[in-house]
């Protein structure tokens, strides 16, 4: 899979049609011919709108993760969202803390993103196995997560869906090399442009999302605090029997550190969590301030603990509740992009925790089109301001 090193394209704030035409020009130059990856071995992560397969290059034998993304969801064209995720991945090609994009292909119904394969799977799998991290291991993991988020924030990109399912391990049950993935609902932010959207995953969502206030880079900081709590305890800090109570706990920041789960956790780790979980996003630290926190910067003493420790009970489980997809058994060939698409405007805003409860689900990140019919508010300011992206 040779890279086209001489072709440079900058994304500009264009109309969708012009943007897709420019993307089409690059794709024809870069991906002429058929896909060289034609041996799909294993369904890694089946989902409602995207499925990840382990793919092997037919010439080199190199293994990749091939993410098949449906181009239409509930009769709405999703090309803009798919291209946005591709562009963000291209923008992050210089860091080892974000999963690497190698190639992009298209079939009639799907886009295929050929990604670096993280053989260790999701960080969530550790929690699903009845374990949480010892403090030394949790700090190591959080430092790498912060480094990845810092790279995004330095480019004014907010991930907006940080959770163990979107953190990949290079080696199973080992947190020595963690990579961020899934940028489907990320946002490229611009100064002075307010973005209000209902998105994210229920246990990790920030208060400003629930109250329909502007979201920003600080929205990720809240999720960082939730992540640290979950990795150290195996529990959600705000989880309840139903989503409405969970959202109420988040809005009030009803935060407790039960001795049975945090008895062997240092005060520095608890302070790290508290510093991130502040209701007013203006009062949260920046990502670089979080990296400088004594717990992360090795300025605090941590009691020795096991790398992994058992958790008797858990209320954070894998969010994947969708049926497995039919295995792919035959070769798929993918042509170059040859047309453009359109995106319909999202629906009108609905109010109240009843709407939020139906909008957020346990099964996945929630953009605008879950099966229950909940919709995002219509807001002309929500269109992603596309910053320049360099393609090789």
Coordinates of C-alpha atoms in Angstrom, one line a residue:
X1 CA 0.0 0.0 0.0
X2 CA 2.1 2.8 -1.3
X3 CA 1.4 6.3 0.0
X4 CA 1.0 9.2 -2.4
X5 CA 3.7 11.6 -1.0
X6 CA 3.4 14.2 -3.7
X7 CA -0.3 15.0 -3.5
X8 CA -1.3 17.6 -0.9
X9 CA -4.8 18.8 -0.3
X10 CA -6.1 21.2 2.3
X11 CA -9.6 21.0 3.5
X12 CA -11.3 24.4 3.6
X13 CA -14.7 25.4 5.0
X14 CA -16.6 24.4 1.8
X15 CA -20.1 23.4 1.0
X16 CA -20.6 19.6 1.4
X17 CA -20.7 19.0 -2.3
X18 CA -17.4 20.9 -3.0
X19 CA -15.8 19.2 0.0
X20 CA -16.7 15.8 -1.4
X21 CA -15.6 16.7 -4.9
X22 CA -12.2 17.6 -3.5
X23 CA -12.1 14.4 -1.5
X24 CA -13.1 12.5 -4.6
X25 CA -10.2 14.0 -6.5
X26 CA -7.7 12.9 -3.9
X27 CA -9.2 9.5 -3.6
X28 CA -9.0 8.8 -7.3
X29 CA -5.4 9.8 -7.3
X30 CA -4.5 7.9 -4.1
X31 CA -6.7 4.7 -4.4
X32 CA -6.8 3.9 -8.1
X33 CA -7.6 0.3 -8.6
X34 CA -9.0 -2.3 -6.2
X35 CA -8.3 -2.8 -2.6
X36 CA -5.2 -4.8 -1.8
X37 CA -6.6 -6.0 1.4
X38 CA -9.0 -8.9 0.6
X39 CA -8.6 -11.4 3.4
X40 CA -11.0 -10.7 6.2
X41 CA -10.3 -13.1 9.1
X42 CA -12.2 -12.0 12.2
X43 CA -15.1 -9.8 13.2
X44 CA -13.4 -7.8 15.9
X45 CA -16.2 -5.4 16.9
X46 CA -19.7 -5.7 15.4
X47 CA -21.9 -2.6 15.7
X48 CA -25.1 -1.0 14.5
X49 CA -23.6 1.3 11.9
X50 CA -19.9 0.2 11.8
X51 CA -18.2 -3.2 12.0
X52 CA -14.5 -3.8 12.5
X53 CA -12.8 -6.8 10.9
X54 CA -9.3 -8.1 11.2
X55 CA -7.9 -7.8 7.7
X56 CA -4.6 -9.1 6.2
X57 CA -2.8 -7.6 3.3
X58 CA -2.6 -10.1 0.5
X59 CA 1.0 -9.4 -0.5
X60 CA 2.7 -8.5 2.8
X61 CA 0.7 -10.5 5.3
X62 CA 0.4 -7.4 7.5
X63 CA -2.7 -7.4 9.7
X64 CA -4.9 -4.3 10.0
X65 CA -8.3 -3.4 11.4
X66 CA -10.8 -2.7 8.6
X67 CA -13.7 -0.5 9.8
X68 CA -16.8 -0.9 7.6
X69 CA -19.0 2.2 8.0
X70 CA -22.5 2.4 6.5
X71 CA -22.9 5.4 4.2
X72 CA -26.5 5.7 5.1
X73 CA -28.2 5.5 8.5
X74 CA -32.0 5.6 8.7
X75 CA -32.1 6.9 5.1
X76 CA -29.8 9.8 5.8
X77 CA -26.5 10.3 4.0
X78 CA -23.5 10.1 6.4
X79 CA -20.7 11.0 4.1
X80 CA -20.0 14.3 5.8
X81 CA -19.6 12.5 9.2
X82 CA -17.4 9.8 7.7
X83 CA -15.1 12.3 5.9
X84 CA -14.8 14.2 9.1
X85 CA -13.6 11.1 11.0
X86 CA -11.1 10.4 8.1
X87 CA -9.9 14.0 8.3
X88 CA -9.3 13.9 12.0
X89 CA -7.4 10.7 11.7
X90 CA -5.2 12.2 9.0
X91 CA -4.6 15.2 11.2
X92 CA -3.3 12.9 14.0
X93 CA -0.9 10.8 11.9
X94 CA 2.1 12.1 13.8
X95 CA 1.2 10.8 17.2
X96 CA 1.4 7.3 18.6
X97 CA -1.5 7.9 20.9
X98 CA -4.1 7.9 18.2
X99 CA -4.9 4.9 16.0
X100 CA -3.2 5.2 12.6
X101 CA -5.2 5.4 9.4
X102 CA -3.6 3.7 6.4
X103 CA -6.1 3.5 3.6
X104 CA -9.7 4.4 2.7
X105 CA -11.9 2.5 0.3
X106 CA -15.5 2.7 -0.8
X107 CA -18.2 0.2 -1.9
X108 CA -21.7 1.0 -2.9
X109 CA -23.0 0.9 0.6
X110 CA -20.0 1.3 2.9
X111 CA -16.8 3.2 3.4
X112 CA -13.9 1.1 4.7
X113 CA -11.2 2.7 6.9
X114 CA -8.1 0.5 7.0
X115 CA -6.6 1.2 10.4
X116 CA -3.6 0.1 12.5
X117 CA -4.5 -3.1 14.4
X118 CA -4.4 -2.8 18.2
X119 CA -4.0 -6.5 19.1
X120 CA -4.9 -6.0 22.7
X121 CA -8.4 -4.9 22.0
X122 CA -10.4 -2.4 24.1
X123 CA -9.5 -1.3 27.5
X124 CA -13.1 -2.1 28.4
X125 CA -12.2 -5.8 28.1
X126 CA -10.2 -5.6 31.4
X127 CA -13.3 -4.3 33.2
X128 CA -15.5 -6.9 31.5
X129 CA -13.2 -9.5 32.9
X130 CA -14.0 -8.6 36.5
X131 CA -10.9 -6.5 37.1
X132 CA -9.9 -2.9 37.5
X133 CA -6.4 -1.4 37.5
X134 CA -4.1 -1.1 40.4
X135 CA -3.1 2.5 41.0
X136 CA 0.3 2.3 39.3
X137 CA -1.2 0.8 36.2
X138 CA -4.1 3.3 36.3
X139 CA -1.7 6.2 36.4
X140 CA 0.3 4.8 33.5
X141 CA -2.9 4.4 31.5
X142 CA -4.2 7.9 32.3
X143 CA -1.0 9.5 31.4
X144 CA -1.1 8.0 27.9
X145 CA -4.8 8.9 27.5
X146 CA -4.0 12.5 28.5
X147 CA -1.1 12.6 26.0
X148 CA -3.5 11.6 23.2
X149 CA -6.2 14.1 24.3
X150 CA -3.5 16.8 24.5
X151 CA -2.5 16.2 20.9
X152 CA -6.1 16.6 19.9
X153 CA -6.7 19.7 22.0
X154 CA -3.5 21.3 20.7
X155 CA -5.3 21.1 17.3
X156 CA -8.5 22.4 18.8
X157 CA -10.2 19.0 18.4
X158 CA -12.5 17.7 21.1
X159 CA -13.0 13.9 21.1
X160 CA -16.3 14.0 23.1
X161 CA -16.6 10.3 23.6
X162 CA -13.7 9.2 25.8
X163 CA -14.5 5.9 27.4
X164 CA -12.8 2.5 27.8
X165 CA -14.4 1.2 24.6
X166 CA -12.6 3.9 22.6
X167 CA -9.2 3.2 24.1
X168 CA -7.2 0.4 22.4
X169 CA -4.3 -1.7 23.8
X170 CA -1.4 -2.9 21.7
X171 CA -1.0 -5.9 24.0
X172 CA -3.8 -7.7 25.8
X173 CA -4.2 -6.8 29.5
X174 CA -1.2 -4.5 29.3
X175 CA -1.4 -0.7 29.5
X176 CA 2.0 0.1 28.1
X177 CA 0.7 1.4 24.8
X178 CA -2.8 2.9 24.7
X179 CA -4.3 4.5 21.6
X180 CA -7.4 6.7 21.1
X181 CA -10.0 5.7 18.5
X182 CA -13.5 6.4 17.2
X183 CA -13.7 10.1 16.2
X184 CA -17.2 9.8 14.8
X185 CA -18.7 12.5 17.0
X186 CA -15.5 14.6 17.6
X187 CA -15.6 18.3 16.8
X188 CA -13.1 20.7 15.4
X189 CA -13.7 23.8 17.4
X190 CA -13.2 27.5 16.4
X191 CA -13.0 30.5 18.7
X192 CA -16.2 32.3 19.0
X193 CA -18.3 29.5 17.5
X194 CA -20.6 27.9 20.0
X195 CA -21.4 24.2 19.6
X196 CA -24.4 22.7 21.3
X197 CA -25.2 19.1 20.8
X198 CA -26.6 16.1 22.6
X199 CA -23.9 13.5 22.1
X200 CA -21.7 11.1 24.0
X201 CA -22.2 8.0 26.3
X202 CA -24.5 8.3 29.3
X203 CA -22.0 7.5 32.1
X204 CA -19.2 9.7 30.7
X205 CA -21.2 12.7 29.4
X206 CA -20.5 16.1 30.9
X207 CA -23.1 18.3 32.6
X208 CA -23.0 21.0 29.9
X209 CA -24.1 18.4 27.3
X210 CA -27.2 17.6 29.5
X211 CA -28.1 21.2 30.0
X212 CA -27.5 22.0 26.3
X213 CA -24.8 24.5 27.0
X214 CA -21.8 25.1 24.7
X215 CA -19.4 22.2 24.6
X216 CA -15.7 22.5 24.2
X217 CA -12.3 21.0 25.0
X218 CA -13.2 21.1 28.7
X219 CA -16.0 18.6 28.0
X220 CA -13.2 16.0 27.5
X221 CA -11.7 16.9 30.9
X222 CA -14.9 15.7 32.6
X223 CA -14.7 12.4 30.8
X224 CA -11.1 12.1 31.8
X225 CA -12.2 12.3 35.5
X226 CA -14.8 9.7 34.9
X227 CA -12.3 7.4 33.2
X228 CA -9.9 7.6 36.1
X229 CA -12.6 6.8 38.6
X230 CA -13.8 3.8 36.5
X231 CA -10.3 2.4 36.0
X232 CA -9.4 2.6 39.7
X233 CA -12.7 1.2 41.0
X234 CA -14.5 -0.6 38.1
X235 CA -17.6 1.5 38.9
X236 CA -19.3 4.5 37.4
X237 CA -19.1 7.6 39.7
X238 CA -22.6 8.6 38.7
X239 CA -24.3 5.4 37.6
X240 CA -27.8 4.6 38.8
X241 CA -30.6 2.2 38.1
X242 CA -32.0 4.3 35.3
X243 CA -30.6 7.0 32.9
X244 CA -32.6 9.8 34.3
X245 CA -31.1 9.3 37.8
X246 CA -27.7 9.0 36.2
X247 CA -28.1 12.3 34.5
X248 CA -29.3 13.9 37.7
X249 CA -26.2 12.6 39.5
X250 CA -24.0 14.1 36.8
X251 CA -25.8 17.5 36.9
X252 CA -25.3 17.7 40.7
X253 CA -21.9 16.0 40.6
X254 CA -23.0 13.6 43.3
X255 CA -19.5 12.2 43.8
X256 CA -18.4 9.7 46.5
X257 CA -15.3 7.6 47.0
X258 CA -16.4 4.5 48.9
X259 CA -13.7 3.0 51.1
X260 CA -14.3 -0.5 49.8
X261 CA -13.2 0.7 46.3
X262 CA -10.8 3.6 47.1
X263 CA -9.3 2.4 50.5
X264 CA -6.0 1.7 48.9
X265 CA -6.0 4.6 46.5
X266 CA -3.8 7.6 47.2
X267 CA -5.1 11.1 48.0
X268 CA -3.3 12.4 44.9
X269 CA -5.4 10.1 42.6
X270 CA -8.6 11.2 44.3
X271 CA -7.6 14.9 43.9
X272 CA -6.9 14.2 40.2
X273 CA -10.5 12.9 39.8
X274 CA -12.0 15.8 41.8
X275 CA -10.1 18.4 39.8
X276 CA -11.6 17.1 36.6
X277 CA -15.2 16.5 37.8
X278 CA -16.2 20.2 38.2
X279 CA -19.7 21.1 37.0
X280 CA -18.7 24.5 35.5
X281 CA -16.5 23.7 32.5
X282 CA -14.9 27.2 32.9
X283 CA -13.4 26.0 36.2
X284 CA -11.9 22.8 34.9
X285 CA -8.2 22.5 34.3
X286 CA -6.8 22.3 30.8
X287 CA -5.4 19.0 29.5
X288 CA -1.9 20.2 30.0
X289 CA -2.7 21.2 33.6
X290 CA -4.0 17.6 34.1
X291 CA -0.7 16.3 32.7
X292 CA 1.1 18.4 35.3
X293 CA -1.0 17.1 38.1
X294 CA 1.2 15.6 40.8
X295 CA -0.5 12.2 40.4
X296 CA 0.5 12.1 36.7
X297 CA 3.8 13.9 36.9
X298 CA 5.3 11.4 39.4
X299 CA 5.4 14.1 42.2
X300 CA 3.3 12.0 44.6
X301 CA 3.9 8.7 46.3
X302 CA 1.7 5.8 45.3
X303 CA 1.2 2.7 47.4
X304 CA 2.4 -0.5 45.6
X305 CA -0.6 -2.4 44.3
X306 CA -1.2 -5.3 41.8
X307 CA -1.2 -4.3 38.2
X308 CA -4.7 -5.7 37.9
X309 CA -7.0 -6.2 40.9
X310 CA -10.4 -8.1 41.1
X311 CA -13.6 -6.2 41.4
X312 CA -16.4 -8.1 43.1
X313 CA -19.2 -6.1 41.4
X314 CA -19.3 -3.9 38.4
X315 CA -21.8 -1.5 36.8
X316 CA -19.6 -0.5 33.9
X317 CA -19.9 -3.2 31.3
X318 CA -19.2 -3.3 27.6
X319 CA -21.7 -1.2 25.7
X320 CA -22.0 -3.5 22.8
X321 CA -25.5 -5.1 22.9
X322 CA -26.1 -5.4 19.2
X323 CA -26.3 -8.7 17.4
X324 CA -23.2 -10.0 15.6
X325 CA -23.0 -9.3 11.9
X326 CA -22.9 -12.0 9.3
X327 CA -19.3 -13.0 8.7
X328 CA -17.6 -11.9 5.5
X329 CA -16.4 -15.0 3.7
X330 CA -15.7 -13.8 0.2
X331 CA -13.4 -11.2 -1.2
X332 CA -14.7 -7.6 -1.4
X333 CA -13.4 -5.2 -4.0
X334 CA -13.9 -1.5 -3.5
X335 CA -14.0 1.1 -6.3
X336 CA -13.0 4.7 -6.0
X337 CA -15.4 7.4 -5.0
X338 CA -17.4 8.4 -8.0
X339 CA -20.3 10.5 -6.7
X340 CA -21.2 13.0 -4.0
X341 CA -23.8 13.1 -1.3
X342 CA -26.0 15.4 0.7
X343 CA -26.8 15.6 4.4
X344 CA -30.2 16.3 5.7
X345 CA -30.7 18.8 8.5
X346 CA -31.1 17.3 12.0
X347 CA -34.5 17.4 13.7
X348 CA -35.8 19.9 16.1
X349 CA -34.7 20.1 19.7
X350 CA -36.6 18.2 22.4
X351 CA -36.4 19.1 26.1
X352 CA -36.0 17.4 29.4
X353 CA -34.4 14.3 30.9
X354 CA -37.1 12.1 29.3
X355 CA -35.7 13.0 25.9
X356 CA -32.1 12.7 27.2
X357 CA -32.9 9.2 28.5
X358 CA -34.0 8.1 25.1
X359 CA -31.2 9.9 23.3
X360 CA -28.4 8.3 25.3
X361 CA -28.2 4.5 25.2
X362 CA -26.0 1.9 26.8
X363 CA -25.1 0.4 23.4
X364 CA -22.9 3.0 21.8
X365 CA -21.9 6.6 21.3
X366 CA -25.0 8.6 20.3
X367 CA -24.8 10.9 17.4
X368 CA -28.1 12.0 15.9
X369 CA -29.9 8.9 14.8
X370 CA -30.6 6.2 17.3
X371 CA -33.4 3.8 16.7
X372 CA -35.7 5.3 19.3
X373 CA -36.0 8.4 17.0
X374 CA -34.5 11.0 19.4
X375 CA -32.9 13.8 17.5
X376 CA -30.3 16.5 17.9
X377 CA -31.3 20.1 17.9
X378 CA -31.2 22.0 14.7
X379 CA -28.5 24.6 15.0
X380 CA -26.7 26.2 12.1
X381 CA -23.6 26.7 14.3
X382 CA -23.2 22.9 14.7
X383 CA -21.6 22.4 11.2
X384 CA -18.0 21.3 11.8
X385 CA -15.6 24.2 11.0
X386 CA -13.0 22.3 9.0
X387 CA -9.4 23.2 9.7
X388 CA -6.7 22.6 7.1
X389 CA -5.9 18.9 6.7
X390 CA -2.8 17.6 5.0
X391 CA -3.1 14.3 3.1
X392 CA -0.1 12.2 2.1

